[in-house]
């Protein structure tokens, strides 16, 4: 034993017998014991203290967002030569190193995950380390040498555990860009708990073994009769006592780790259980509502004539239920009597393939306002700006759901989703809508299908301005006046909608106000035309002073963000954030409730940002799929296909009756261009006539009679002290009487 002890001490001085930081609890215990076996008491004590100093404390953070056995923190990650090192939030858990742009992204967006089972860890200069996995290098920097050493130790330990626990991993070295599913996370947590139990079992066996050996040595020391053998027996007792102490300390640490791990998972599973209870309650309410609907439909079916029911069954337009989430908010009040409704069209004639050089027309128009540039219908789509404005109502069910919300902050989330949804139809829509003529109107009566009526009127020609009013039977009213300011800049066209959108909920009195962002059409000179939306939207609830700030990120070729990204924060009147909104304006929007907020940074030179911890996100809005053959029908949505459908009883100024637009939809573009020039020339002559009358009135000292829209009038906003056009009423009454005597002849 003495020779073995001296040899072991020699190896210790040479650095051979130092305990490896990468080992787990069981391997760490075994390495400690093998180093000290047969050594002197003081030598064993030195080895133990060195081991304790060589293992830096890991940052184990029990949280509902990650596994409790987690090392996390800010690191600088090399991205590319343009951006250099960028700050990322790294999380080490269950043998996986994941990174995010912010802590808030942990709930929904993982930027990358590195499996440590086959990773190679290389430490460079101070604060710098390189991870090599699957032929790819990850260059990372820590804020200090101490922090770097902590990460290296944590990575090495996690690598050893991953090699031991993950025997079958076909692509462990590749970067995974999607988050682990819940089942995989649960399986990883169970594996971690089993591993900790194995460590406890190993330590327990070692304690029993070394305890028994220590007991035997003490018994032999008591039974010692020859004093000359006392020194050797005393050394043996000291060595075995030291081994027993080391094993006991390892057992205590393993027990502490297991308790922390179990408590963290317990809190997480309790939250998951509470969430499942809420979902179950939500599902029960949904089933109850569906049962009521079913009973109402059965009763209506029994009361309706058989031939009427068959007509509805075989002639009505197919409908789609996008998700169970949308079913939860269907209106269950009132009767569900089946009424025979008019079928809406589902297609229009295919767009002709006419080629025309846009640059040849617009090269002399740089810097001019877009509405003043004479354009052939080749660059239009067969809808007017009034119809495009009405198309914002495609997802009006979001407002129906918002009207039933009790919580104003949840209502704000749905209003924000509605404000984003209006851009979803524009992703492929590069055609320019027809400029409405002064006095042109457009109505959309969807009382039967969606519970609302909409009326638009062109109230000004230069600058072009349209007023819009929507009244819904489902508890809300929307109105807006939008003035289009557009400029042609050579390579692109900028479209800046000016004005505010107002939304009032009848039951609560909540009054929301917001505006639109800037739209840009790119590649005017060369390349494929594409549209982008960028800027900020500030939604304000005038009654409660709650706010929502939405940011539309401009598209960038060098950005790794999701294209057409939209983010937002919903805050109360005190500025306290309650919800995080995320998604894209062409696909979907989600909301995540904030449970905790903090401020974090890496280094003093990096600006601090608020970091939010959130619950799992919930879907607010999802874009409907485009109809079949949409690419040949101007990429129109299902609603857009019906907007120009002929309707009986509309006003003679309605956009559906505009001849150039009607001819273009039919594919007769040459005839459409002829009528378009005729209408524009007629409008120019009418404007000159009004200007001449104005000049005569000024010369004679009479009051100038300005143009007055038929269905809208200017009113002063009591809060902003700005005047805007609002609905004065009378249109639907005139339609019911079919009295259009006041309407001008504009077509």
XYZ file of C-alpha atoms in Angstrom:
747
model
C 0.000 0.000 0.000
C 2.851 2.413 0.742
C 4.401 1.850 -2.686
C 1.088 2.362 -4.348
C 0.569 5.536 -2.319
C 3.982 6.939 -3.317
C 3.371 6.092 -6.968
C -0.013 7.754 -6.811
C 1.437 10.866 -5.174
C 4.086 10.993 -7.914
C 1.423 10.810 -10.606
C -0.459 13.528 -8.757
C 2.567 15.852 -8.841
C 2.939 15.211 -12.579
C -0.713 16.061 -13.193
C -1.644 12.546 -14.337
C -3.997 11.735 -11.518
C -5.945 15.014 -11.465
C -9.716 14.451 -11.448
C -11.392 15.240 -14.782
C -13.869 18.091 -14.740
C -15.912 16.470 -17.496
C -16.938 13.505 -15.380
C -20.405 13.156 -13.897
C -21.167 12.548 -10.231
C -20.477 8.809 -10.285
C -17.303 9.125 -12.355
C -16.162 12.058 -10.216
C -16.562 9.984 -7.052
C -14.681 7.044 -8.559
C -11.817 9.193 -9.821
C -11.482 10.857 -6.428
C -11.400 7.523 -4.643
C -8.928 5.932 -7.063
C -6.561 8.856 -6.664
C -6.572 8.592 -2.880
C -6.491 4.792 -2.563
C -3.485 3.831 -0.493
C -2.258 7.409 -0.115
C -1.329 9.265 3.030
C -3.977 11.096 4.993
C -2.599 14.518 4.225
C -2.159 13.592 0.557
C -5.761 12.483 0.352
C -6.883 15.725 1.939
C -4.909 17.723 -0.605
C -6.434 15.820 -3.511
C -9.925 16.457 -2.161
C -9.352 20.182 -1.780
C -7.857 20.405 -5.265
C -10.875 18.665 -6.694
C -13.231 21.027 -4.943
C -11.302 24.019 -6.297
C -11.077 22.680 -9.859
C -14.827 22.322 -10.379
C -16.393 25.777 -10.732
C -19.981 26.162 -9.541
C -22.491 25.813 -12.368
C -25.489 28.097 -12.669
C -28.399 25.734 -12.050
C -31.584 27.739 -12.543
C -34.886 26.005 -11.891
C -37.410 27.507 -14.270
C -40.488 26.598 -16.132
C -38.851 27.449 -19.404
C -35.934 25.023 -19.274
C -34.710 21.935 -17.527
C -33.580 22.559 -13.944
C -30.154 21.033 -14.684
C -29.252 24.026 -16.825
C -26.290 26.321 -17.345
C -27.290 29.508 -19.107
C -25.957 32.962 -19.827
C -24.949 35.552 -22.433
C -22.108 34.827 -24.875
C -20.860 36.603 -27.972
C -21.228 34.405 -31.079
C -19.467 35.001 -34.390
C -22.076 35.441 -37.144
C -20.417 36.770 -40.319
C -17.919 39.350 -41.520
C -20.557 42.057 -41.780
C -21.952 41.767 -38.261
C -19.041 40.160 -36.448
C -19.751 38.965 -32.928
C -23.373 39.236 -31.787
C -24.779 38.671 -28.321
C -26.793 35.469 -27.910
C -28.513 33.810 -24.956
C -27.103 30.267 -24.553
C -28.802 27.465 -22.620
C -27.022 24.178 -21.823
C -29.484 21.416 -20.910
C -29.681 17.629 -21.350
C -26.542 17.482 -23.477
C -27.777 20.180 -25.861
C -26.439 23.717 -26.237
C -29.174 25.979 -27.621
C -28.933 29.666 -28.390
C -31.460 32.464 -28.824
C -31.369 36.158 -29.669
C -33.102 37.039 -26.399
C -34.397 35.220 -23.363
C -37.939 35.913 -24.539
C -37.315 33.780 -27.633
C -36.957 30.669 -25.464
C -40.741 30.353 -25.531
C -41.077 30.169 -29.309
C -37.903 30.514 -31.454
C -34.686 28.521 -31.089
C -31.936 29.879 -33.379
C -29.845 26.724 -33.214
C -29.043 23.678 -31.106
C -25.686 21.911 -30.827
C -25.532 18.329 -29.567
C -22.517 17.868 -27.295
C -22.231 14.090 -27.768
C -19.612 14.432 -30.544
C -18.602 18.076 -30.205
C -14.945 19.062 -29.919
C -14.226 21.813 -27.379
C -11.151 23.969 -27.924
C -10.108 26.835 -25.663
C -8.288 29.656 -27.445
C -6.966 32.833 -25.911
C -8.595 34.522 -22.939
C -12.392 34.419 -23.002
C -12.457 32.613 -26.372
C -13.587 29.054 -27.114
C -14.387 27.129 -30.299
C -16.944 24.327 -30.625
C -16.584 22.009 -33.622
C -19.606 19.890 -34.500
C -20.422 18.165 -37.762
C -17.717 20.048 -39.650
C -18.993 23.408 -38.466
C -17.163 25.759 -36.109
C -18.861 27.938 -33.503
C -16.666 30.786 -32.240
C -17.803 32.074 -28.856
C -16.548 34.734 -26.449
C -17.332 35.181 -22.771
C -17.355 38.417 -20.827
C -14.497 37.355 -18.518
C -11.967 34.574 -17.984
C -13.919 33.286 -14.989
C -17.111 33.095 -17.029
C -15.240 31.381 -19.869
C -13.837 28.760 -17.482
C -17.318 28.114 -16.102
C -18.674 27.517 -19.565
C -15.785 25.217 -20.501
C -16.297 23.166 -17.345
C -20.037 22.962 -17.902
C -19.606 21.978 -21.556
C -17.066 19.270 -20.752
C -19.253 17.830 -18.019
C -22.325 17.918 -20.278
C -20.355 16.266 -23.081
C -19.350 13.381 -20.823
C -22.936 12.917 -19.650
C -24.274 13.109 -23.204
C -21.805 10.471 -24.405
C -22.917 8.183 -21.607
C -26.678 8.754 -21.900
C -27.214 9.190 -25.661
C -25.943 5.978 -27.231
C -28.079 6.186 -30.340
C -27.917 9.576 -32.021
C -27.775 9.457 -35.806
C -27.199 13.157 -36.295
C -25.887 14.306 -32.942
C -23.259 16.578 -34.482
C -25.608 18.508 -36.722
C -27.268 21.721 -35.832
C -30.981 21.405 -35.202
C -32.969 24.515 -35.972
C -36.274 23.471 -34.448
C -37.175 23.169 -30.793
C -37.479 19.742 -29.118
C -41.091 18.587 -28.770
C -42.637 18.279 -25.345
C -42.345 14.491 -25.371
C -38.599 14.678 -26.017
C -38.188 17.213 -23.203
C -40.103 14.949 -20.809
C -38.008 11.967 -21.876
C -34.822 13.973 -21.318
C -36.004 15.022 -17.863
C -36.740 11.412 -16.928
C -33.325 10.327 -18.204
C -31.699 13.029 -16.089
C -33.606 11.931 -12.988
C -32.666 8.292 -13.620
C -29.033 9.326 -14.039
C -29.129 11.199 -10.734
C -30.675 8.162 -9.030
C -27.890 5.995 -10.465
C -25.356 8.445 -9.032
C -27.045 8.230 -5.629
C -27.018 4.438 -5.803
C -23.322 4.431 -6.700
C -22.474 6.798 -3.864
C -24.577 4.713 -1.477
C -22.691 1.552 -2.438
C -19.372 3.350 -1.995
C -20.405 4.699 1.411
C -21.377 1.198 2.508
C -18.142 -0.254 1.201
C -15.841 2.368 2.715
C -17.874 2.518 5.919
C -17.464 -1.210 6.397
C -13.736 -0.953 5.652
C -13.395 1.893 8.157
C -15.267 -0.130 10.763
C -12.945 -3.099 10.236
C -9.872 -0.873 10.574
C -11.201 0.628 13.803
C -11.907 -2.845 15.170
C -8.404 -3.975 14.253
C -6.972 -0.870 15.940
C -8.913 -1.639 19.116
C -7.772 -5.252 19.108
C -4.138 -4.242 18.544
C -1.837 -5.765 21.152
C 1.595 -5.018 19.668
C 2.412 -1.268 19.854
C 4.914 -1.574 16.988
C 2.086 -2.128 14.469
C 0.137 0.943 15.672
C 1.536 3.425 13.119
C 0.562 1.337 10.093
C -2.913 0.663 11.438
C -3.380 4.357 12.264
C -2.429 5.371 8.723
C -4.878 2.839 7.332
C -7.649 4.206 9.550
C -6.854 7.800 8.476
C -6.884 6.858 4.791
C -10.173 5.005 5.046
C -11.690 7.811 7.120
C -10.663 10.296 4.413
C -12.193 8.099 1.712
C -15.382 7.826 3.740
C -15.490 11.614 4.168
C -14.978 12.214 0.434
C -17.682 9.700 -0.440
C -20.044 11.254 2.103
C -19.473 14.740 0.656
C -20.102 13.406 -2.836
C -23.294 11.774 -1.570
C -24.429 15.058 0.013
C -23.760 16.970 -3.222
C -25.546 14.315 -5.287
C -28.553 14.444 -2.945
C -28.620 18.243 -3.178
C -28.509 18.091 -6.982
C -31.273 15.492 -7.082
C -33.501 17.526 -4.762
C -32.954 20.711 -6.814
C -33.659 18.815 -10.024
C -36.800 17.167 -8.654
C -38.133 20.442 -7.221
C -37.543 22.264 -10.497
C -39.317 19.586 -12.520
C -42.114 19.489 -9.952
C -42.785 23.208 -10.397
C -42.689 22.843 -14.159
C -45.069 19.870 -14.149
C -47.421 21.686 -11.787
C -47.614 24.570 -14.240
C -48.145 22.124 -17.106
C -50.909 20.419 -15.127
C -52.596 23.755 -14.457
C -52.345 24.613 -18.155
C -53.918 21.269 -19.095
C -56.731 21.874 -16.611
C -57.448 25.233 -18.221
C -57.374 23.648 -21.687
C -59.757 20.941 -20.518
C -62.141 23.554 -19.146
C -61.816 25.465 -22.411
C -62.573 22.294 -24.391
C -65.607 21.539 -22.228
C -66.993 25.002 -22.960
C -66.336 24.465 -26.666
C -68.135 21.116 -26.681
C -71.063 22.690 -24.856
C -71.253 25.449 -27.464
C -71.056 22.918 -30.298
C -73.843 20.900 -28.684
C -76.028 24.015 -28.557
C -75.256 24.746 -32.205
C -76.080 21.157 -33.139
C -79.420 21.302 -31.348
C -80.286 24.607 -33.027
C -79.364 23.227 -36.448
C -81.420 20.084 -35.875
C -84.417 22.144 -34.805
C -84.019 24.433 -37.837
C -83.687 21.417 -40.118
C -86.892 19.898 -38.768
C -88.746 23.190 -39.209
C -87.383 23.985 -42.701
C -88.990 22.561 -45.876
C -87.147 19.571 -47.277
C -86.562 21.046 -50.731
C -85.089 24.223 -49.229
C -82.631 22.223 -47.123
C -81.497 20.166 -50.122
C -80.975 23.344 -52.127
C -78.755 24.768 -49.412
C -76.889 21.499 -49.017
C -75.909 21.126 -52.651
C -75.607 24.749 -53.777
C -73.949 26.540 -50.908
C -70.286 27.490 -50.964
C -67.942 25.015 -49.209
C -66.688 26.237 -45.898
C -63.559 25.507 -43.956
C -62.900 25.356 -40.237
C -59.312 26.398 -39.788
C -58.881 25.171 -36.228
C -60.715 24.239 -33.056
C -59.441 27.486 -31.578
C -61.613 29.473 -33.964
C -64.645 27.340 -33.125
C -64.370 28.360 -29.489
C -65.353 31.911 -30.340
C -68.231 31.279 -32.725
C -71.345 33.285 -31.832
C -73.824 31.093 -29.980
C -76.400 33.795 -29.246
C -79.651 34.056 -31.130
C -81.190 31.519 -33.468
C -79.362 29.533 -36.102
C -82.196 29.338 -38.557
C -80.979 28.082 -41.904
C -81.567 30.680 -44.571
C -81.008 30.234 -48.230
C -78.095 32.497 -49.048
C -76.750 33.631 -52.311
C -73.711 31.698 -53.444
C -70.609 33.847 -53.951
C -68.346 33.309 -56.918
C -65.080 31.462 -56.389
C -63.152 32.445 -59.535
C -62.738 35.153 -62.161
C -61.358 34.977 -65.725
C -57.644 34.212 -65.890
C -55.285 37.134 -66.251
C -54.084 37.575 -69.885
C -50.365 37.323 -70.521
C -49.640 40.797 -71.909
C -46.037 42.000 -71.764
C -45.273 45.672 -71.239
C -42.136 47.468 -70.104
C -42.944 49.362 -66.913
C -39.675 51.323 -67.060
C -40.514 52.693 -70.493
C -43.598 54.329 -68.973
C -42.220 55.494 -65.627
C -38.666 56.617 -66.451
C -39.847 60.209 -66.921
C -41.997 60.185 -63.772
C -39.334 59.927 -61.060
C -40.285 62.023 -58.020
C -43.915 62.438 -59.041
C -46.916 61.347 -57.026
C -48.098 57.921 -58.126
C -51.761 58.919 -58.424
C -50.847 61.572 -61.029
C -48.958 59.173 -63.314
C -51.099 57.950 -66.253
C -50.859 54.153 -66.181
C -52.440 51.585 -68.509
C -54.526 48.831 -66.941
C -51.689 46.377 -67.661
C -50.232 47.279 -64.268
C -53.553 47.310 -62.430
C -55.653 44.656 -60.791
C -59.436 44.643 -61.371
C -60.239 46.233 -58.013
C -60.440 49.859 -56.934
C -58.712 51.353 -53.910
C -62.105 51.415 -52.181
C -62.400 47.666 -52.631
C -58.849 47.121 -51.406
C -59.728 49.151 -48.315
C -62.787 46.964 -47.752
C -60.627 43.857 -48.146
C -59.119 44.662 -44.729
C -62.271 43.049 -43.303
C -61.318 39.558 -44.492
C -60.537 38.528 -40.915
C -63.414 40.382 -39.256
C -63.964 37.352 -37.004
C -60.970 38.618 -35.006
C -63.044 41.660 -34.054
C -66.039 39.436 -33.289
C -63.871 37.500 -30.842
C -62.434 40.714 -29.414
C -65.939 42.055 -28.767
C -66.563 39.080 -26.464
C -63.337 39.552 -24.473
C -63.654 40.618 -20.857
C -59.961 41.444 -20.398
C -58.983 44.617 -22.263
C -55.378 43.432 -22.687
C -56.508 40.221 -24.400
C -58.805 42.356 -26.529
C -55.810 44.507 -27.468
C -53.959 41.378 -28.670
C -56.810 40.496 -31.032
C -57.055 44.083 -32.304
C -53.301 44.016 -32.995
C -53.671 40.727 -34.882
C -56.462 42.296 -36.953
C -54.270 45.293 -37.810
C -51.560 42.910 -39.069
C -53.942 40.587 -40.937
C -54.906 43.330 -43.387
C -51.450 43.015 -44.994
C -51.585 39.239 -45.506
C -53.284 39.484 -48.905
C -50.597 41.782 -50.335
C -47.624 39.401 -50.345
C -48.108 38.527 -54.050
C -50.354 41.445 -55.000
C -48.082 43.709 -57.044
C -50.907 45.046 -59.232
C -51.951 48.653 -58.664
C -55.621 49.157 -57.714
C -57.695 51.594 -59.771
C -57.701 55.170 -58.494
C -61.335 55.887 -57.525
C -63.121 58.770 -59.192
C -64.330 61.600 -56.987
C -67.687 60.561 -55.552
C -67.154 56.885 -56.343
C -68.550 54.540 -53.688
C -68.349 50.889 -52.763
C -70.629 48.918 -50.490
C -70.202 45.430 -49.044
C -73.236 43.909 -47.348
C -72.275 40.791 -45.397
C -74.964 40.866 -42.714
C -75.987 37.266 -43.330
C -72.502 35.769 -43.569
C -70.413 37.921 -41.222
C -72.808 40.305 -39.514
C -71.459 43.613 -40.902
C -72.140 46.275 -43.520
C -69.413 48.412 -45.090
C -69.578 51.621 -47.137
C -66.664 53.550 -48.721
C -66.608 56.837 -50.609
C -63.859 58.743 -52.406
C -64.059 62.112 -50.628
C -61.076 63.829 -52.297
C -59.198 63.388 -55.554
C -56.011 65.432 -54.978
C -54.766 64.291 -52.602
C -56.657 61.006 -53.032
C -58.603 60.276 -49.836
C -61.238 57.676 -49.030
C -63.615 57.439 -46.070
C -64.768 54.071 -44.772
C -67.426 53.026 -42.248
C -68.299 49.526 -41.012
C -71.156 48.671 -38.660
C -71.289 45.156 -37.199
C -74.192 43.460 -35.454
C -71.624 41.576 -33.373
C -70.646 44.459 -31.146
C -68.219 46.776 -32.952
C -67.948 49.723 -35.341
C -64.913 50.644 -37.450
C -64.282 53.859 -39.371
C -61.291 55.450 -41.066
C -60.170 58.138 -43.470
C -57.073 57.191 -45.460
C -55.105 59.592 -47.645
C -52.576 57.934 -49.946
C -49.237 59.693 -50.356
C -47.136 57.829 -52.917
C -43.834 58.589 -54.600
C -41.928 56.940 -57.420
C -38.206 56.851 -56.572
C -36.801 55.133 -59.640
C -35.952 51.737 -58.165
C -39.001 51.500 -55.939
C -42.395 53.018 -55.185
C -43.250 54.160 -51.666
C -46.877 54.193 -50.552
C -47.571 56.055 -47.296
C -51.171 55.763 -46.012
C -51.962 58.798 -43.858
C -54.809 58.937 -41.379
C -56.137 56.929 -38.456
C -58.285 53.839 -38.074
C -60.881 53.913 -35.284
C -62.486 50.864 -33.685
C -65.228 51.070 -31.047
C -66.617 48.120 -29.077
C -70.218 48.755 -28.096
C -70.470 46.879 -24.788
C -67.240 48.075 -23.141
C -66.813 51.444 -24.842
C -63.175 50.626 -25.626
C -62.024 52.927 -28.435
C -58.875 51.861 -30.304
C -56.926 54.087 -32.689
C -53.989 53.201 -34.938
C -52.480 53.968 -38.349
C -50.927 51.984 -41.198
C -47.254 51.396 -42.066
C -45.365 52.290 -45.247
C -45.575 49.895 -48.199
C -42.780 49.651 -50.772
C -42.814 48.029 -54.220
C -39.272 47.024 -55.221
C -37.471 46.163 -58.482
C -39.232 48.682 -60.711
C -36.298 48.818 -63.152
C -35.131 45.208 -63.306
C -36.017 41.948 -61.598
C -39.221 40.540 -60.209
C -41.546 42.987 -58.487
C -42.076 42.356 -54.792
C -43.750 44.257 -51.974
C -42.659 44.890 -48.404
C -44.168 46.656 -45.397
C -42.058 48.358 -42.749
C -42.469 50.763 -39.870
C -44.216 50.938 -36.519
C -47.865 50.808 -35.488
C -48.945 52.291 -32.168
C -52.382 51.086 -31.053
C -53.956 53.074 -28.210
C -57.077 52.300 -26.207
C -58.409 55.781 -25.522
C -60.599 54.625 -22.639
C -58.045 52.591 -20.618
C -54.820 54.093 -22.098
C -53.497 50.578 -22.810
C -51.030 50.498 -25.703
C -49.571 48.055 -28.193
C -46.395 48.795 -30.136
C -45.960 46.724 -33.309
C -42.760 46.734 -35.346
C -42.749 45.613 -38.996
C -39.147 44.684 -39.747
C -38.014 45.574 -43.287
C -36.746 42.706 -45.375
C -32.962 42.359 -45.461
C -30.917 39.911 -47.497
C -28.309 39.685 -44.736
C -30.758 39.172 -41.871
C -31.331 35.729 -40.381
C -34.717 36.780 -39.004
C -37.952 35.343 -40.294
C -38.949 37.289 -43.452
C -41.795 39.783 -43.007
C -41.356 39.590 -39.247
C -43.697 41.459 -36.907
C -43.106 41.824 -33.166
C -44.982 43.728 -30.513
C -45.547 44.398 -26.833
C -48.912 45.003 -25.147
C -48.673 47.252 -22.085
C -51.145 48.741 -19.629
C -51.637 52.418 -18.822
C -48.628 52.345 -16.458
C -46.327 51.023 -19.182
C -46.091 47.539 -17.653
C -45.797 44.889 -20.377
C -48.276 41.990 -20.213
C -48.084 40.243 -23.604
C -45.451 39.637 -26.280
C -46.698 39.436 -29.881
C -44.723 37.742 -32.634
C -45.253 36.401 -36.121
C -45.198 37.598 -39.717
C -47.657 39.715 -41.645
C -48.074 37.084 -44.380
C -48.693 34.036 -42.171
C -49.763 34.270 -38.533
C -49.570 36.130 -35.224
C -49.135 34.677 -31.745
C -49.332 36.098 -28.230
C -47.420 34.996 -25.131
C -48.340 36.151 -21.638
C -45.418 37.641 -19.688
C -44.779 36.055 -16.296
C -41.482 37.760 -15.461
C -39.266 40.522 -16.835
C -35.631 41.375 -16.165
C -32.735 43.294 -17.647
C -29.663 41.538 -18.958
C -26.469 42.333 -20.845
C -23.007 40.989 -21.632
C -20.248 43.418 -20.817
C -20.522 47.081 -20.060
C -20.355 48.116 -23.683
C -23.608 46.362 -24.621
C -26.836 48.259 -24.089
C -29.200 46.677 -21.598
C -32.497 45.333 -22.879
C -35.574 44.102 -21.074
C -35.828 40.323 -21.169
C -39.237 38.694 -20.728
C -40.092 35.217 -19.486
C -43.407 34.108 -21.018
C -45.878 31.261 -21.057
C -46.156 29.169 -24.249
C -47.517 31.310 -27.115
C -51.121 31.050 -28.302
C -52.279 31.455 -31.882
C -54.222 34.659 -32.508
C -54.548 34.621 -36.275
C -53.602 32.329 -39.163
C -53.818 33.251 -42.826
C -56.366 31.414 -44.951
C -54.941 29.470 -47.909
C -55.361 31.088 -51.312
C -57.988 29.654 -53.673
C -56.995 27.155 -56.314
C -55.457 28.747 -59.425
C -54.925 32.022 -57.520
C -51.689 32.720 -59.415
C -53.750 33.207 -62.602
C -56.371 35.340 -60.842
C -54.116 38.159 -59.587
C -53.456 36.174 -56.362
C -56.875 37.192 -55.079
C -58.103 35.783 -51.786
C -61.551 34.200 -51.423
C -63.010 37.533 -50.318
C -61.229 39.524 -53.050
C -62.737 37.260 -55.730
C -66.220 38.373 -54.638
C -65.569 42.103 -54.226
C -66.193 43.026 -57.883
C -69.016 40.538 -58.372
C -72.088 42.291 -59.856
C -74.673 43.167 -57.203
C -78.243 44.321 -57.673
C -79.510 47.500 -56.080
C -76.161 49.212 -55.461
C -75.648 52.946 -55.987
C -74.883 54.085 -59.573
C -71.519 55.330 -58.267
C -70.474 51.857 -57.036
C -67.067 50.557 -58.183
C -68.713 47.402 -59.547
C -70.282 49.557 -62.285
C -67.002 51.151 -63.408
C -66.625 50.096 -67.086
C -62.818 50.054 -67.404
C -62.474 47.919 -64.301
C -65.211 45.551 -65.479
C -63.577 45.173 -68.920
C -60.167 44.491 -67.400
C -61.597 41.721 -65.216
C -63.073 40.147 -68.360
C -59.630 40.199 -70.030
C -60.473 42.963 -72.541
C -57.513 45.173 -71.690
C -57.432 47.268 -74.867
C -61.083 48.252 -74.448
C -60.433 48.864 -70.741
C -57.604 51.303 -71.549
C -59.917 53.254 -73.875
C -62.585 53.623 -71.176
C -59.963 54.451 -68.558
C -58.668 57.370 -70.617
C -62.251 58.560 -71.190
C -63.069 58.529 -67.477
C -59.837 60.291 -66.530
C -60.392 62.994 -69.153
C -63.958 63.477 -67.927
C -62.713 63.855 -64.372
C -60.082 66.406 -65.438
C -62.744 68.488 -67.203
C -64.972 68.329 -64.123
C -62.110 69.480 -61.914
C -61.364 72.408 -64.245
C -65.053 73.373 -64.176
C -65.048 73.469 -60.363
C -61.826 75.494 -60.331
C -63.349 78.020 -62.753
C -66.438 78.355 -60.555
C -64.205 78.870 -57.533
C -62.270 81.649 -59.287
C -65.500 83.385 -60.318
C -66.830 83.214 -56.769
C -63.609 84.709 -55.415
C -63.722 87.547 -57.937
C -67.337 88.325 -57.041
C -66.642 88.085 -53.323
C -69.065 85.215 -52.832
C -68.443 82.266 -50.522
C -66.658 79.438 -52.283
C -68.724 76.279 -52.376
C -66.370 73.356 -51.807
C -67.045 69.804 -52.904
C -69.123 67.908 -50.346
C -69.175 64.093 -50.257
C -72.609 62.523 -50.331
C -72.437 60.034 -47.450
C -69.623 61.417 -45.267
C -69.003 64.733 -43.537
C -66.067 66.353 -41.745
C -66.113 66.327 -37.968
C -63.618 67.447 -35.338
C -61.973 64.809 -33.165
C -62.460 65.945 -29.565
C -59.180 64.382 -28.419
C -56.733 65.119 -31.250
C -58.521 68.308 -32.426
C -58.103 67.077 -35.999
C -60.944 66.941 -38.507
C -61.719 63.826 -40.522
C -64.562 62.429 -42.599
C -67.075 60.253 -40.742
C -70.272 58.579 -41.903
C -73.300 60.890 -41.804
C -75.790 58.098 -42.519
C -78.478 57.635 -45.124
C -76.862 55.206 -47.569
C -78.590 52.010 -46.478
C -81.908 53.837 -46.169
C -81.500 55.119 -49.743
C -80.680 51.606 -50.923
C -83.770 50.198 -49.251
C -85.914 52.801 -51.029
C -83.790 52.589 -54.212
C -83.663 56.391 -54.194
C -80.356 57.369 -55.826
C -81.472 60.770 -57.100
C -78.672 62.550 -55.200
C -75.895 60.462 -56.763
C -73.780 62.152 -59.466
C -73.152 60.576 -62.854
C -69.448 59.740 -62.856
C -69.199 56.710 -65.173
